[in-house]
């Protein structure tokens, strides 16, 4: 059994805990939290809860630690630190900062002799994979990624970190006319702004400066500045009543040609997810299995989804997958 | 530059030749044929054509040989033989015989110190990958694969090998009611027969026993016996006029749940291909790149698409793909 630890017990951490229950080869052995461990009640009976400060004390009890914090502030610090002690997997999703994060995790994991797999989930993650595979097999063509309609955890989290914000949900919405053009093979040139809009539902703290919050959201680099963003201030009750679910989805599409250009091809990968964090967590657990196996073979350092042989992700033998999935 | 050879200059071989023209790191260095080499005219100027009997004489001139023969009779013999001399890639698609073919190629490639990648294309191939990834990330669920409407090269080839058949096209057709049920998340249990029908257009040799041909098709194990198959005998002229293109496509769908089962997810990968052989060839060339790279790192033996780290497929650096595709 692969001994798994979770750092951070929010939506993603709880999702990982649930995903482990659907495996036969992974066992949850510890949850680490920055809250008071004695006050954290978790779903799995018999699993200890420790302080996030005590990671080092459990160095030999955990094979892989899944980091379930946010990309804005948590993971850039936590993942390299944890990679000094454990094989680690995270869902770092700030695309612009990936090179820096990769370098930091790589240095830590190489020094400790561990494997760190970063940016796992569905985007970055499965969608990244589809971009790579479709580019590799169809070198002449155009790439399109559409997200939603769905709640982006990363973007909601970014809003929540703004001063005066009590809670928030951000929906990413594809512009349907653009999506249709792509599927019809019209090969349109689309700006970031033409592909998606962003809808924000924000609960402000009592007395907060709403205009300042709205401006902070709309001008936030990487997250909102390049989109048409609408900000709606609502009550906490309305947020809970109408925006409690966390659905998401989207499509990665590559259209291109082979030969002399007369034969057209469309490659599409799409997801429709009732729960973004539960699905993301389920992906994280599959890559925790891969991290453990790679490290067991002597591999060390930082890896992304591009580096992982697919067979390492599943709890079946080579003979089995060749016989039943090939 | 990766020095590529092609064995077999039919639809697939010509597709590989065209696919190489869209790469920057692969160079076509030889075409091998079982026909008279002096009578074979190929599209690329300056590339020599040799007899398939002379493979061994060019052992040191070719880095990877792509085998472009049929799965029924050619590849089971050719791929293990060629793996004694070169890194090889094939598109072996007789699912039931994969374990045997894998073992034969593995033994040959390990003895020669080469890599052999088998069963590459889109199914087996990209569709196999999607089955593996979607099972790994969504362990609770059901798998569905729908093909078509499109021409199956393997099935057309199988018909052509029947005595008395001059030429043939086989269309695989998904049963649309079944496809709709799956996409709606109804999770139906479907037999092979309920998912697809097979339409055959056959040109018989003068004086051939058509009833015998029809029976041979409909009772052929693995290929037709488990399907509702219709056989239409047509003239050679009609075949050329109406069935000259080789389109294909299909969808791999996995529907499943996470957590306590209340959150549903749908993962779908679909292809719409104007030319099945050109697309398949383009996939083969990407895996030829991977075969070369793996062997350059000392890897030997038989591999499938499940064993190849995605990054090995594309002519870009790790930094580049992390920055632009992740």
PDB file of C-alpha atoms in Angstrom, chain A residues 139-277:
ATOM      1  CA  UNK A 139       2.012  19.390 -36.283  1.00  0.00           C
ATOM      2  CA  UNK A 140       0.132  21.637 -38.745  1.00  0.00           C
ATOM      3  CA  UNK A 141      -2.831  23.190 -36.990  1.00  0.00           C
ATOM      4  CA  UNK A 142      -4.323  25.487 -34.374  1.00  0.00           C
ATOM      5  CA  UNK A 143      -5.022  24.965 -30.674  1.00  0.00           C
ATOM      6  CA  UNK A 144      -8.081  26.079 -28.801  1.00  0.00           C
ATOM      7  CA  UNK A 145      -8.988  25.666 -25.143  1.00  0.00           C
ATOM      8  CA  UNK A 146     -12.412  26.576 -23.827  1.00  0.00           C
ATOM      9  CA  UNK A 147     -13.318  26.409 -20.156  1.00  0.00           C
ATOM     10  CA  UNK A 148     -16.673  26.236 -18.471  1.00  0.00           C
ATOM     11  CA  UNK A 149     -19.276  27.170 -17.771  1.00  0.00           C
ATOM     12  CA  UNK A 150     -17.868  26.423 -14.371  1.00  0.00           C
ATOM     13  CA  UNK A 151     -16.409  27.639 -11.128  1.00  0.00           C
ATOM     14  CA  UNK A 152     -12.656  28.188 -11.179  1.00  0.00           C
ATOM     15  CA  UNK A 153     -11.151  27.344  -7.792  1.00  0.00           C
ATOM     16  CA  UNK A 154      -7.979  29.296  -8.539  1.00  0.00           C
ATOM     17  CA  UNK A 155      -9.842  32.419  -9.574  1.00  0.00           C
ATOM     18  CA  UNK A 156     -12.329  32.226  -6.677  1.00  0.00           C
ATOM     19  CA  UNK A 157      -9.385  31.807  -4.322  1.00  0.00           C
ATOM     20  CA  UNK A 158      -7.643  34.831  -5.841  1.00  0.00           C
ATOM     21  CA  UNK A 159     -10.723  36.969  -5.201  1.00  0.00           C
ATOM     22  CA  UNK A 160     -11.019  35.714  -1.621  1.00  0.00           C
ATOM     23  CA  UNK A 161      -7.485  36.893  -0.918  1.00  0.00           C
ATOM     24  CA  UNK A 162      -8.454  40.494  -1.690  1.00  0.00           C
ATOM     25  CA  UNK A 163      -8.897  42.665   1.412  1.00  0.00           C
ATOM     26  CA  UNK A 164     -12.551  43.096   2.303  1.00  0.00           C
ATOM     27  CA  UNK A 165     -13.767  39.926   0.550  1.00  0.00           C
ATOM     28  CA  UNK A 166     -15.556  37.408   2.742  1.00  0.00           C
ATOM     29  CA  UNK A 167     -16.335  34.791   0.083  1.00  0.00           C
ATOM     30  CA  UNK A 168     -16.554  34.544  -3.693  1.00  0.00           C
ATOM     31  CA  UNK A 169     -17.377  32.322  -6.669  1.00  0.00           C
ATOM     32  CA  UNK A 170     -16.001  32.918 -10.159  1.00  0.00           C
ATOM     33  CA  UNK A 171     -17.606  31.342 -13.216  1.00  0.00           C
ATOM     34  CA  UNK A 172     -15.629  30.994 -16.416  1.00  0.00           C
ATOM     35  CA  UNK A 173     -17.974  31.121 -19.391  1.00  0.00           C
ATOM     36  CA  UNK A 174     -17.014  30.200 -22.968  1.00  0.00           C
ATOM     37  CA  UNK A 175     -18.257  32.517 -25.715  1.00  0.00           C
ATOM     38  CA  UNK A 176     -20.472  30.085 -27.619  1.00  0.00           C
ATOM     39  CA  UNK A 177     -20.115  31.769 -31.012  1.00  0.00           C
ATOM     40  CA  UNK A 178     -16.343  31.321 -30.783  1.00  0.00           C
ATOM     41  CA  UNK A 179     -16.680  27.657 -29.792  1.00  0.00           C
ATOM     42  CA  UNK A 180     -18.969  26.965 -32.743  1.00  0.00           C
ATOM     43  CA  UNK A 181     -16.520  28.555 -35.191  1.00  0.00           C
ATOM     44  CA  UNK A 182     -13.743  26.313 -33.925  1.00  0.00           C
ATOM     45  CA  UNK A 183     -15.816  23.111 -34.065  1.00  0.00           C
ATOM     46  CA  UNK A 184     -16.893  24.019 -37.609  1.00  0.00           C
ATOM     47  CA  UNK A 185     -13.238  24.075 -38.627  1.00  0.00           C
ATOM     48  CA  UNK A 186     -13.270  27.805 -39.419  1.00  0.00           C
ATOM     49  CA  UNK A 187      -9.888  28.134 -37.743  1.00  0.00           C
ATOM     50  CA  UNK A 188     -10.621  31.578 -36.264  1.00  0.00           C
ATOM     51  CA  UNK A 189      -8.007  33.798 -34.633  1.00  0.00           C
ATOM     52  CA  UNK A 190      -9.393  34.567 -31.178  1.00  0.00           C
ATOM     53  CA  UNK A 191      -8.048  36.825 -28.468  1.00  0.00           C
ATOM     54  CA  UNK A 192      -8.248  35.768 -24.826  1.00  0.00           C
ATOM     55  CA  UNK A 193     -11.101  38.231 -24.434  1.00  0.00           C
ATOM     56  CA  UNK A 194     -13.063  36.808 -27.380  1.00  0.00           C
ATOM     57  CA  UNK A 195     -13.066  33.264 -26.009  1.00  0.00           C
ATOM     58  CA  UNK A 196     -14.366  33.619 -22.444  1.00  0.00           C
ATOM     59  CA  UNK A 197     -16.058  35.960 -20.040  1.00  0.00           C
ATOM     60  CA  UNK A 198     -15.618  35.849 -16.274  1.00  0.00           C
ATOM     61  CA  UNK A 199     -18.560  36.225 -13.875  1.00  0.00           C
ATOM     62  CA  UNK A 200     -17.775  36.939 -10.240  1.00  0.00           C
ATOM     63  CA  UNK A 201     -20.169  36.638  -7.291  1.00  0.00           C
ATOM     64  CA  UNK A 202     -18.632  38.332  -4.266  1.00  0.00           C
ATOM     65  CA  UNK A 203     -19.647  38.568  -0.612  1.00  0.00           C
ATOM     66  CA  UNK A 204     -17.993  41.682   0.855  1.00  0.00           C
ATOM     67  CA  UNK A 205     -17.076  42.110   4.489  1.00  0.00           C
ATOM     68  CA  UNK A 206     -19.252  44.537   6.435  1.00  0.00           C
ATOM     69  CA  UNK A 207     -18.167  48.075   5.484  1.00  0.00           C
ATOM     70  CA  UNK A 208     -15.719  46.991   2.777  1.00  0.00           C
ATOM     71  CA  UNK A 209     -14.966  49.310  -0.150  1.00  0.00           C
ATOM     72  CA  UNK A 210     -16.797  47.517  -2.995  1.00  0.00           C
ATOM     73  CA  UNK A 211     -15.457  49.770  -5.733  1.00  0.00           C
ATOM     74  CA  UNK A 212     -11.935  49.034  -4.568  1.00  0.00           C
ATOM     75  CA  UNK A 213     -12.636  45.283  -4.514  1.00  0.00           C
ATOM     76  CA  UNK A 214     -14.158  45.386  -7.996  1.00  0.00           C
ATOM     77  CA  UNK A 215     -11.147  47.261  -9.303  1.00  0.00           C
ATOM     78  CA  UNK A 216      -8.739  44.857  -7.596  1.00  0.00           C
ATOM     79  CA  UNK A 217     -10.479  41.928  -9.293  1.00  0.00           C
ATOM     80  CA  UNK A 218     -10.743  43.442 -12.763  1.00  0.00           C
ATOM     81  CA  UNK A 219      -7.120  44.565 -12.874  1.00  0.00           C
ATOM     82  CA  UNK A 220      -5.551  41.419 -11.382  1.00  0.00           C
ATOM     83  CA  UNK A 221      -2.772  40.220 -13.712  1.00  0.00           C
ATOM     84  CA  UNK A 222      -2.914  36.632 -15.086  1.00  0.00           C
ATOM     85  CA  UNK A 223      -6.344  36.056 -13.527  1.00  0.00           C
ATOM     86  CA  UNK A 224      -8.725  38.774 -14.754  1.00  0.00           C
ATOM     87  CA  UNK A 225      -7.014  41.668 -16.505  1.00  0.00           C
ATOM     88  CA  UNK A 226      -7.287  40.138 -19.999  1.00  0.00           C
ATOM     89  CA  UNK A 227     -11.004  39.259 -19.778  1.00  0.00           C
ATOM     90  CA  UNK A 228     -14.361  40.963 -19.807  1.00  0.00           C
ATOM     91  CA  UNK A 229     -15.180  40.489 -16.152  1.00  0.00           C
ATOM     92  CA  UNK A 230     -18.445  41.202 -14.386  1.00  0.00           C
ATOM     93  CA  UNK A 231     -18.513  41.552 -10.594  1.00  0.00           C
ATOM     94  CA  UNK A 232     -21.761  41.006  -8.680  1.00  0.00           C
ATOM     95  CA  UNK A 233     -21.889  41.705  -4.947  1.00  0.00           C
ATOM     96  CA  UNK A 234     -24.376  39.382  -3.248  1.00  0.00           C
ATOM     97  CA  UNK A 235     -25.253  38.314   0.292  1.00  0.00           C
ATOM     98  CA  UNK A 236     -23.682  35.329   1.985  1.00  0.00           C
ATOM     99  CA  UNK A 237     -27.119  33.650   2.013  1.00  0.00           C
ATOM    100  CA  UNK A 238     -27.506  34.046  -1.751  1.00  0.00           C
ATOM    101  CA  UNK A 239     -24.015  32.693  -2.357  1.00  0.00           C
ATOM    102  CA  UNK A 240     -24.791  29.585  -0.326  1.00  0.00           C
ATOM    103  CA  UNK A 241     -28.211  29.093  -1.905  1.00  0.00           C
ATOM    104  CA  UNK A 242     -27.316  29.635  -5.557  1.00  0.00           C
ATOM    105  CA  UNK A 243     -23.581  29.056  -5.883  1.00  0.00           C
ATOM    106  CA  UNK A 244     -22.829  26.144  -3.611  1.00  0.00           C
ATOM    107  CA  UNK A 245     -21.925  23.523  -6.249  1.00  0.00           C
ATOM    108  CA  UNK A 246     -18.524  23.560  -7.920  1.00  0.00           C
ATOM    109  CA  UNK A 247     -19.102  22.309 -11.474  1.00  0.00           C
ATOM    110  CA  UNK A 248     -16.636  22.841 -14.295  1.00  0.00           C
ATOM    111  CA  UNK A 249     -15.524  21.479 -17.608  1.00  0.00           C
ATOM    112  CA  UNK A 250     -14.363  22.557 -21.012  1.00  0.00           C
ATOM    113  CA  UNK A 251     -12.782  21.426 -24.246  1.00  0.00           C
ATOM    114  CA  UNK A 252      -9.317  21.265 -25.755  1.00  0.00           C
ATOM    115  CA  UNK A 253      -9.597  21.288 -29.529  1.00  0.00           C
ATOM    116  CA  UNK A 254      -6.907  21.079 -32.182  1.00  0.00           C
ATOM    117  CA  UNK A 255      -7.843  21.449 -35.835  1.00  0.00           C
ATOM    118  CA  UNK A 256      -5.273  20.844 -38.537  1.00  0.00           C
ATOM    119  CA  UNK A 257      -4.311  19.192 -41.776  1.00  0.00           C
ATOM    120  CA  UNK A 258      -2.069  16.439 -43.064  1.00  0.00           C
ATOM    121  CA  UNK A 259      -0.455  15.789 -46.451  1.00  0.00           C
ATOM    122  CA  UNK A 260      -0.857  18.625 -48.928  1.00  0.00           C
ATOM    123  CA  UNK A 261      -3.340  20.337 -46.608  1.00  0.00           C
ATOM    124  CA  UNK A 262      -6.526  19.027 -48.216  1.00  0.00           C
ATOM    125  CA  UNK A 263      -7.320  16.525 -45.456  1.00  0.00           C
ATOM    126  CA  UNK A 264      -8.663  18.188 -42.326  1.00  0.00           C
ATOM    127  CA  UNK A 265      -8.775  16.678 -38.867  1.00  0.00           C
ATOM    128  CA  UNK A 266     -10.414  17.691 -35.585  1.00  0.00           C
ATOM    129  CA  UNK A 267      -9.178  16.389 -32.219  1.00  0.00           C
ATOM    130  CA  UNK A 268     -11.363  17.253 -29.227  1.00  0.00           C
ATOM    131  CA  UNK A 269     -11.102  16.370 -25.538  1.00  0.00           C
ATOM    132  CA  UNK A 270     -13.911  17.501 -23.292  1.00  0.00           C
ATOM    133  CA  UNK A 271     -14.849  17.254 -19.644  1.00  0.00           C
ATOM    134  CA  UNK A 272     -18.202  17.787 -17.909  1.00  0.00           C
ATOM    135  CA  UNK A 273     -17.603  17.742 -14.157  1.00  0.00           C
ATOM    136  CA  UNK A 274     -20.183  17.992 -11.371  1.00  0.00           C
ATOM    137  CA  UNK A 275     -17.419  18.657  -8.842  1.00  0.00           C
ATOM    138  CA  UNK A 276     -14.192  20.258  -9.962  1.00  0.00           C
ATOM    139  CA  UNK A 277     -12.341  19.629  -6.654  1.00  0.00           C
TER     140      UNK A 277
END
